[in-house]
Amino acid sequence: AQSVTQLGSHVSVSEGALVLLRCNYSSSVPPYLFWYVQYPNQGLQLLLKYTSAATLVKGINGFEAEFKKSETSFHLTKPSAHMSDAAEYFCAVRGSFGNEKLTFGTGTRLTIIP
Amino acid sequence: DAGVTQSPTHLIKTRGQHVTLRCSPISGHKSVSWYQQVLGQGPQFIFQYYEKEERGRGNFPDRFSARQFPNYSSELNVNALLLGDSALYLCASSLGWQGATWEQYFGPGTRLTVT
């Protein structure tokens, strides 16, 4: 079975500072990993995905994540936070081909301090 | 192009009632998945349908059922509603087995409140 753990339910950073949201995964098979963002009263938007190609994945809105097998991590980063980045962020893992079930973490609420 | 659409946007039901939620996938997508998101938590997988067949089921009671129609739209049905069924219900569509994009696109959700 696959699972993800998001460390820190709330993260606050100043505008212009580095954003780091942590995600660790557990999977018995090579994982496919995703980061989604959810704005208030909206659905989920895909930020980026890891599907066993490059370990450094670039996504939308300046976000990127690095897959580290040795640390079973897939942390999300952005060099400079913007006010519009304030939202809930979810890490998710999917099993091998043929199973579309996404298992989500509990989420991290990102607050940007002006 | 239109994204995933869901209806209704909001719904208020009483305990014991039945509810039907609807989802239309992105044009060309043949796979639809349903998720339940309780306030303050991550989404939980309920069902996946591909080409009108159930391909996955999460850990939900039999009160939850779904189906997919020939046009690939989908319905989620919940019987004998409980207060704990209050949540945001999300639908996601993907190309499924047609392509290996691994991306699921989510709709805006239906907010269900059970009183």
PDB file of C-alpha atoms in Angstrom:
ATOM      1  CA  ALA A   1       0.000   0.000   0.000  1.00  0.00           C
ATOM      2  CA  GLN A   2       1.084   3.536  -0.678  1.00  0.00           C
ATOM      3  CA  SER A   3       0.907   6.491   1.667  1.00  0.00           C
ATOM      4  CA  VAL A   4       2.289   9.996   2.027  1.00  0.00           C
ATOM      5  CA  THR A   5       3.020  12.065   5.107  1.00  0.00           C
ATOM      6  CA  GLN A   6       3.054  15.833   4.983  1.00  0.00           C
ATOM      7  CA  LEU A   7       5.088  17.392   7.762  1.00  0.00           C
ATOM      8  CA  GLY A   8       3.562  20.598   9.047  1.00  0.00           C
ATOM      9  CA  SER A   9      -0.140  21.278   8.718  1.00  0.00           C
ATOM     10  CA  HIS A  10       0.526  25.012   8.622  1.00  0.00           C
ATOM     11  CA  VAL A  11       3.497  26.860   7.150  1.00  0.00           C
ATOM     12  CA  SER A  12       3.969  30.642   7.138  1.00  0.00           C
ATOM     13  CA  VAL A  13       6.587  32.425   5.063  1.00  0.00           C
ATOM     14  CA  SER A  14       7.238  36.050   4.244  1.00  0.00           C
ATOM     15  CA  GLU A  15       6.583  37.337   0.761  1.00  0.00           C
ATOM     16  CA  GLY A  16       9.746  36.825  -1.275  1.00  0.00           C
ATOM     17  CA  ALA A  17      11.100  34.089   1.012  1.00  0.00           C
ATOM     18  CA  LEU A  18      11.738  30.462   0.153  1.00  0.00           C
ATOM     19  CA  VAL A  19       8.766  28.113   0.292  1.00  0.00           C
ATOM     20  CA  LEU A  20       9.463  24.546   1.451  1.00  0.00           C
ATOM     21  CA  LEU A  21       6.611  22.082   1.923  1.00  0.00           C
ATOM     22  CA  ARG A  22       7.601  18.592   3.042  1.00  0.00           C
ATOM     23  CA  CYS A  23       6.280  15.259   1.826  1.00  0.00           C
ATOM     24  CA  ASN A  24       7.544  11.763   2.581  1.00  0.00           C
ATOM     25  CA  TYR A  25       6.147   8.708   0.859  1.00  0.00           C
ATOM     26  CA  SER A  26       5.847   5.025   1.539  1.00  0.00           C
ATOM     27  CA  SER A  27       5.420   2.656  -1.363  1.00  0.00           C
ATOM     28  CA  SER A  28       6.156  -1.001  -2.066  1.00  0.00           C
ATOM     29  CA  VAL A  29       6.423  -0.264  -5.796  1.00  0.00           C
ATOM     30  CA  PRO A  30       8.062   2.598  -7.697  1.00  0.00           C
ATOM     31  CA  PRO A  31       5.806   5.515  -6.871  1.00  0.00           C
ATOM     32  CA  TYR A  32       4.234   8.157  -8.986  1.00  0.00           C
ATOM     33  CA  LEU A  33       4.072  11.346  -6.940  1.00  0.00           C
ATOM     34  CA  PHE A  34       2.056  14.514  -7.332  1.00  0.00           C
ATOM     35  CA  TRP A  35       1.602  17.893  -5.746  1.00  0.00           C
ATOM     36  CA  TYR A  36      -1.801  19.564  -5.963  1.00  0.00           C
ATOM     37  CA  VAL A  37      -2.919  23.015  -4.830  1.00  0.00           C
ATOM     38  CA  GLN A  38      -6.394  23.894  -3.600  1.00  0.00           C
ATOM     39  CA  TYR A  39      -7.636  27.451  -3.303  1.00  0.00           C
ATOM     40  CA  PRO A  40     -10.603  28.182  -1.017  1.00  0.00           C
ATOM     41  CA  ASN A  41     -13.863  26.692  -2.229  1.00  0.00           C
ATOM     42  CA  GLN A  42     -12.247  25.225  -5.327  1.00  0.00           C
ATOM     43  CA  GLY A  43     -11.148  21.853  -6.629  1.00  0.00           C
ATOM     44  CA  LEU A  44      -7.588  20.616  -6.933  1.00  0.00           C
ATOM     45  CA  GLN A  45      -5.086  21.884  -9.481  1.00  0.00           C
ATOM     46  CA  LEU A  46      -2.050  19.835 -10.450  1.00  0.00           C
ATOM     47  CA  LEU A  47       1.229  21.641  -9.729  1.00  0.00           C
ATOM     48  CA  LEU A  48       3.655  18.946 -10.838  1.00  0.00           C
ATOM     49  CA  LYS A  49       4.194  15.213 -11.100  1.00  0.00           C
ATOM     50  CA  TYR A  50       7.015  12.659 -10.818  1.00  0.00           C
ATOM     51  CA  THR A  51       6.697   9.607 -13.030  1.00  0.00           C
ATOM     52  CA  SER A  52      10.185   8.048 -12.832  1.00  0.00           C
ATOM     53  CA  ALA A  53      11.827  10.335 -15.380  1.00  0.00           C
ATOM     54  CA  ALA A  54      13.927  13.270 -14.122  1.00  0.00           C
ATOM     55  CA  THR A  55      14.225  13.444 -10.339  1.00  0.00           C
ATOM     56  CA  LEU A  56      13.947  17.246 -10.353  1.00  0.00           C
ATOM     57  CA  VAL A  57      10.504  18.155 -11.548  1.00  0.00           C
ATOM     58  CA  LYS A  58       9.422  21.645 -12.522  1.00  0.00           C
ATOM     59  CA  GLY A  59       5.804  22.635 -12.315  1.00  0.00           C
ATOM     60  CA  ILE A  60       3.562  25.599 -12.764  1.00  0.00           C
ATOM     61  CA  ASN A  61       3.778  28.947 -10.961  1.00  0.00           C
ATOM     62  CA  GLY A  62       7.517  28.565 -10.287  1.00  0.00           C
ATOM     63  CA  PHE A  63       7.210  25.470  -8.093  1.00  0.00           C
ATOM     64  CA  GLU A  64       9.528  22.478  -8.298  1.00  0.00           C
ATOM     65  CA  ALA A  65      10.090  19.256  -6.386  1.00  0.00           C
ATOM     66  CA  GLU A  66      12.937  16.781  -6.090  1.00  0.00           C
ATOM     67  CA  PHE A  67      12.410  13.033  -5.805  1.00  0.00           C
ATOM     68  CA  LYS A  68      14.911  11.531  -3.361  1.00  0.00           C
ATOM     69  CA  LYS A  69      14.613   7.775  -3.145  1.00  0.00           C
ATOM     70  CA  SER A  70      17.192   7.463  -0.365  1.00  0.00           C
ATOM     71  CA  GLU A  71      15.129   9.802   1.810  1.00  0.00           C
ATOM     72  CA  THR A  72      11.709   8.698   0.453  1.00  0.00           C
ATOM     73  CA  SER A  73      10.928  12.374   0.044  1.00  0.00           C
ATOM     74  CA  PHE A  74       9.301  14.617  -2.530  1.00  0.00           C
ATOM     75  CA  HIS A  75       9.470  18.107  -1.050  1.00  0.00           C
ATOM     76  CA  LEU A  76       7.927  21.080  -2.843  1.00  0.00           C
ATOM     77  CA  THR A  77       9.883  24.330  -3.143  1.00  0.00           C
ATOM     78  CA  LYS A  78       9.584  27.789  -4.619  1.00  0.00           C
ATOM     79  CA  PRO A  79      12.457  30.278  -4.421  1.00  0.00           C
ATOM     80  CA  SER A  80      10.348  33.363  -3.795  1.00  0.00           C
ATOM     81  CA  ALA A  81       6.867  33.317  -2.278  1.00  0.00           C
ATOM     82  CA  HIS A  82       4.087  35.454  -3.708  1.00  0.00           C
ATOM     83  CA  MET A  83       0.869  36.471  -2.007  1.00  0.00           C
ATOM     84  CA  SER A  84      -1.077  34.458  -4.572  1.00  0.00           C
ATOM     85  CA  ASP A  85       0.631  31.246  -3.339  1.00  0.00           C
ATOM     86  CA  ALA A  86      -1.514  31.235  -0.191  1.00  0.00           C
ATOM     87  CA  ALA A  87      -3.525  28.020  -0.429  1.00  0.00           C
ATOM     88  CA  GLU A  88      -3.729  24.394   0.733  1.00  0.00           C
ATOM     89  CA  TYR A  89      -1.158  22.045  -0.770  1.00  0.00           C
ATOM     90  CA  PHE A  90      -1.555  18.293  -1.024  1.00  0.00           C
ATOM     91  CA  CYS A  91       1.020  15.645  -1.792  1.00  0.00           C
ATOM     92  CA  ALA A  92      -0.331  12.446  -3.358  1.00  0.00           C
ATOM     93  CA  VAL A  93       0.982   9.056  -4.417  1.00  0.00           C
ATOM     94  CA  ARG A  94      -0.329   6.662  -7.028  1.00  0.00           C
ATOM     95  CA  GLY A  95       0.485   3.030  -7.483  1.00  0.00           C
ATOM     96  CA  SER A  96       1.688   1.237 -10.539  1.00  0.00           C
ATOM     97  CA  PHE A  97       0.141   1.435 -13.975  1.00  0.00           C
ATOM     98  CA  GLY A  98      -3.445   0.264 -14.012  1.00  0.00           C
ATOM     99  CA  ASN A  99      -4.470   1.766 -10.712  1.00  0.00           C
ATOM    100  CA  GLU A 100      -5.549   5.382 -10.787  1.00  0.00           C
ATOM    101  CA  LYS A 101      -6.254   5.669  -7.071  1.00  0.00           C
ATOM    102  CA  LEU A 102      -4.526   8.696  -5.587  1.00  0.00           C
ATOM    103  CA  THR A 103      -3.675   8.577  -1.890  1.00  0.00           C
ATOM    104  CA  PHE A 104      -3.396  12.093  -0.483  1.00  0.00           C
ATOM    105  CA  GLY A 105      -1.634  13.522   2.510  1.00  0.00           C
ATOM    106  CA  THR A 106      -3.469  15.597   5.076  1.00  0.00           C
ATOM    107  CA  GLY A 107      -2.406  18.845   3.449  1.00  0.00           C
ATOM    108  CA  THR A 108      -0.318  21.880   4.358  1.00  0.00           C
ATOM    109  CA  ARG A 109      -1.886  25.308   4.585  1.00  0.00           C
ATOM    110  CA  LEU A 110       0.537  27.930   3.295  1.00  0.00           C
ATOM    111  CA  THR A 111       0.193  31.477   4.596  1.00  0.00           C
ATOM    112  CA  ILE A 112       2.164  34.334   3.038  1.00  0.00           C
ATOM    113  CA  ILE A 113       3.107  37.200   5.330  1.00  0.00           C
ATOM    114  CA  PRO A 114       3.223  40.599   3.575  1.00  0.00           C
TER     115      PRO A 114
ATOM    116  CA  ASP B   1     -11.878  23.540 -23.672  1.00  0.00           C
ATOM    117  CA  ALA B   2     -14.276  22.898 -20.825  1.00  0.00           C
ATOM    118  CA  GLY B   3     -12.810  21.285 -17.749  1.00  0.00           C
ATOM    119  CA  VAL B   4     -14.449  18.748 -15.477  1.00  0.00           C
ATOM    120  CA  THR B   5     -17.894  19.923 -14.483  1.00  0.00           C
ATOM    121  CA  GLN B   6     -19.922  18.841 -11.467  1.00  0.00           C
ATOM    122  CA  SER B   7     -23.477  19.453 -10.396  1.00  0.00           C
ATOM    123  CA  PRO B   8     -24.928  20.647  -8.210  1.00  0.00           C
ATOM    124  CA  THR B   9     -22.466  23.052  -6.622  1.00  0.00           C
ATOM    125  CA  HIS B  10     -24.048  22.871  -3.202  1.00  0.00           C
ATOM    126  CA  LEU B  11     -26.594  20.532  -1.687  1.00  0.00           C
ATOM    127  CA  ILE B  12     -28.317  20.296   1.672  1.00  0.00           C
ATOM    128  CA  LYS B  13     -29.936  17.003   2.668  1.00  0.00           C
ATOM    129  CA  THR B  14     -31.444  15.489   5.776  1.00  0.00           C
ATOM    130  CA  ARG B  15     -30.195  12.357   7.501  1.00  0.00           C
ATOM    131  CA  GLY B  16     -31.604   9.214   5.930  1.00  0.00           C
ATOM    132  CA  GLN B  17     -32.173  10.793   2.527  1.00  0.00           C
ATOM    133  CA  HIS B  18     -30.584   9.813  -0.761  1.00  0.00           C
ATOM    134  CA  VAL B  19     -28.377  12.021  -2.938  1.00  0.00           C
ATOM    135  CA  THR B  20     -27.099  11.861  -6.519  1.00  0.00           C
ATOM    136  CA  LEU B  21     -24.062  13.842  -7.620  1.00  0.00           C
ATOM    137  CA  ARG B  22     -23.115  14.263 -11.267  1.00  0.00           C
ATOM    138  CA  CYS B  23     -19.863  14.682 -13.135  1.00  0.00           C
ATOM    139  CA  SER B  24     -18.962  15.358 -16.756  1.00  0.00           C
ATOM    140  CA  PRO B  25     -15.334  14.602 -17.685  1.00  0.00           C
ATOM    141  CA  ILE B  26     -13.114  16.536 -20.029  1.00  0.00           C
ATOM    142  CA  SER B  27     -13.913  15.721 -23.638  1.00  0.00           C
ATOM    143  CA  GLY B  28     -11.953  12.654 -24.704  1.00  0.00           C
ATOM    144  CA  HIS B  29     -11.374  11.400 -21.168  1.00  0.00           C
ATOM    145  CA  LYS B  30     -12.742   7.936 -20.474  1.00  0.00           C
ATOM    146  CA  SER B  31     -11.830   7.535 -16.818  1.00  0.00           C
ATOM    147  CA  VAL B  32     -13.673   9.150 -13.914  1.00  0.00           C
ATOM    148  CA  SER B  33     -12.771   8.940 -10.255  1.00  0.00           C
ATOM    149  CA  TRP B  34     -14.652  10.143  -7.180  1.00  0.00           C
ATOM    150  CA  TYR B  35     -13.124  11.462  -3.975  1.00  0.00           C
ATOM    151  CA  GLN B  36     -14.563  12.606  -0.644  1.00  0.00           C
ATOM    152  CA  GLN B  37     -12.875  15.504   1.125  1.00  0.00           C
ATOM    153  CA  VAL B  38     -13.968  16.082   4.691  1.00  0.00           C
ATOM    154  CA  LEU B  39     -13.204  19.545   6.033  1.00  0.00           C
ATOM    155  CA  GLY B  40      -9.588  19.836   7.091  1.00  0.00           C
ATOM    156  CA  GLN B  41      -8.486  16.566   5.490  1.00  0.00           C
ATOM    157  CA  GLY B  42      -7.084  15.337   2.209  1.00  0.00           C
ATOM    158  CA  PRO B  43      -9.355  13.753  -0.396  1.00  0.00           C
ATOM    159  CA  GLN B  44     -10.198  10.070   0.073  1.00  0.00           C
ATOM    160  CA  PHE B  45     -10.662   7.799  -2.955  1.00  0.00           C
ATOM    161  CA  ILE B  46     -14.178   6.388  -3.387  1.00  0.00           C
ATOM    162  CA  PHE B  47     -14.450   4.907  -6.899  1.00  0.00           C
ATOM    163  CA  GLN B  48     -12.826   4.803 -10.296  1.00  0.00           C
ATOM    164  CA  TYR B  49     -14.667   3.970 -13.516  1.00  0.00           C
ATOM    165  CA  TYR B  50     -13.129   3.360 -16.920  1.00  0.00           C
ATOM    166  CA  GLU B  51     -15.132   2.536 -20.037  1.00  0.00           C
ATOM    167  CA  LYS B  52     -18.229   2.141 -17.860  1.00  0.00           C
ATOM    168  CA  GLU B  53     -16.645  -0.508 -15.648  1.00  0.00           C
ATOM    169  CA  GLU B  54     -15.612  -0.151 -12.022  1.00  0.00           C
ATOM    170  CA  ARG B  55     -11.822  -0.346 -11.824  1.00  0.00           C
ATOM    171  CA  GLY B  56     -11.274   0.646  -8.216  1.00  0.00           C
ATOM    172  CA  ARG B  57     -13.147   1.035  -4.964  1.00  0.00           C
ATOM    173  CA  GLY B  58     -12.040   2.718  -1.768  1.00  0.00           C
ATOM    174  CA  ASN B  59     -12.923   1.852   1.804  1.00  0.00           C
ATOM    175  CA  PHE B  60     -16.471   3.185   1.803  1.00  0.00           C
ATOM    176  CA  PRO B  61     -19.703   1.438   2.851  1.00  0.00           C
ATOM    177  CA  ASP B  62     -22.154  -0.047   0.386  1.00  0.00           C
ATOM    178  CA  ARG B  63     -24.348   3.035   0.806  1.00  0.00           C
ATOM    179  CA  PHE B  64     -22.009   4.582  -1.747  1.00  0.00           C
ATOM    180  CA  SER B  65     -22.419   3.529  -5.365  1.00  0.00           C
ATOM    181  CA  ALA B  66     -21.562   4.974  -8.751  1.00  0.00           C
ATOM    182  CA  ARG B  67     -21.935   4.365 -12.429  1.00  0.00           C
ATOM    183  CA  GLN B  68     -20.568   5.654 -15.689  1.00  0.00           C
ATOM    184  CA  PHE B  69     -22.674   6.305 -18.756  1.00  0.00           C
ATOM    185  CA  PRO B  70     -21.900   5.719 -22.461  1.00  0.00           C
ATOM    186  CA  ASN B  71     -20.922   9.388 -22.829  1.00  0.00           C
ATOM    187  CA  TYR B  72     -18.427   8.846 -19.941  1.00  0.00           C
ATOM    188  CA  SER B  73     -20.267  11.098 -17.518  1.00  0.00           C
ATOM    189  CA  SER B  74     -20.749   9.649 -14.070  1.00  0.00           C
ATOM    190  CA  GLU B  75     -23.064   9.661 -11.082  1.00  0.00           C
ATOM    191  CA  LEU B  76     -22.239   9.089  -7.442  1.00  0.00           C
ATOM    192  CA  ASN B  77     -25.123   7.925  -5.285  1.00  0.00           C
ATOM    193  CA  VAL B  78     -25.228   7.903  -1.529  1.00  0.00           C
ATOM    194  CA  ASN B  79     -28.113   6.264   0.348  1.00  0.00           C
ATOM    195  CA  ALA B  80     -29.236   6.652   3.956  1.00  0.00           C
ATOM    196  CA  LEU B  81     -27.209   9.793   4.481  1.00  0.00           C
ATOM    197  CA  LEU B  82     -25.361  10.277   7.754  1.00  0.00           C
ATOM    198  CA  LEU B  83     -24.062  13.476   9.282  1.00  0.00           C
ATOM    199  CA  GLY B  84     -20.548  12.186   8.596  1.00  0.00           C
ATOM    200  CA  ASP B  85     -21.227  12.193   4.860  1.00  0.00           C
ATOM    201  CA  SER B  86     -21.028  15.988   4.896  1.00  0.00           C
ATOM    202  CA  ALA B  87     -18.047  16.786   2.704  1.00  0.00           C
ATOM    203  CA  LEU B  88     -16.798  18.149  -0.578  1.00  0.00           C
ATOM    204  CA  TYR B  89     -17.183  15.483  -3.253  1.00  0.00           C
ATOM    205  CA  LEU B  90     -14.631  15.775  -6.021  1.00  0.00           C
ATOM    206  CA  CYS B  91     -14.714  14.220  -9.439  1.00  0.00           C
ATOM    207  CA  ALA B  92     -11.568  13.746 -11.494  1.00  0.00           C
ATOM    208  CA  SER B  93     -11.145  12.644 -15.085  1.00  0.00           C
ATOM    209  CA  SER B  94      -8.200  11.301 -17.038  1.00  0.00           C
ATOM    210  CA  LEU B  95      -7.329   9.625 -20.298  1.00  0.00           C
ATOM    211  CA  GLY B  96      -7.039   6.386 -18.383  1.00  0.00           C
ATOM    212  CA  TRP B  97      -5.383   3.495 -20.118  1.00  0.00           C
ATOM    213  CA  GLN B  98      -5.219   5.415 -23.390  1.00  0.00           C
ATOM    214  CA  GLY B  99      -2.230   7.417 -22.385  1.00  0.00           C
ATOM    215  CA  ALA B 100       0.419   7.510 -19.724  1.00  0.00           C
ATOM    216  CA  THR B 101       0.077  11.169 -18.753  1.00  0.00           C
ATOM    217  CA  TRP B 102      -0.743  10.101 -15.200  1.00  0.00           C
ATOM    218  CA  GLU B 103      -2.730  13.247 -14.725  1.00  0.00           C
ATOM    219  CA  GLN B 104      -6.137  13.478 -13.165  1.00  0.00           C
ATOM    220  CA  TYR B 105      -8.010  16.722 -13.643  1.00  0.00           C
ATOM    221  CA  PHE B 106     -10.363  17.701 -10.844  1.00  0.00           C
ATOM    222  CA  GLY B 107     -13.682  19.452 -10.980  1.00  0.00           C
ATOM    223  CA  PRO B 108     -14.732  22.182  -8.553  1.00  0.00           C
ATOM    224  CA  GLY B 109     -16.611  19.721  -6.369  1.00  0.00           C
ATOM    225  CA  THR B 110     -20.069  19.427  -4.855  1.00  0.00           C
ATOM    226  CA  ARG B 111     -20.422  20.601  -1.278  1.00  0.00           C
ATOM    227  CA  LEU B 112     -22.850  18.265   0.512  1.00  0.00           C
ATOM    228  CA  THR B 113     -24.231  19.221   3.894  1.00  0.00           C
ATOM    229  CA  VAL B 114     -26.261  16.661   5.838  1.00  0.00           C
ATOM    230  CA  THR B 115     -28.412  18.010   8.669  1.00  0.00           C
TER     231      THR B 115
END
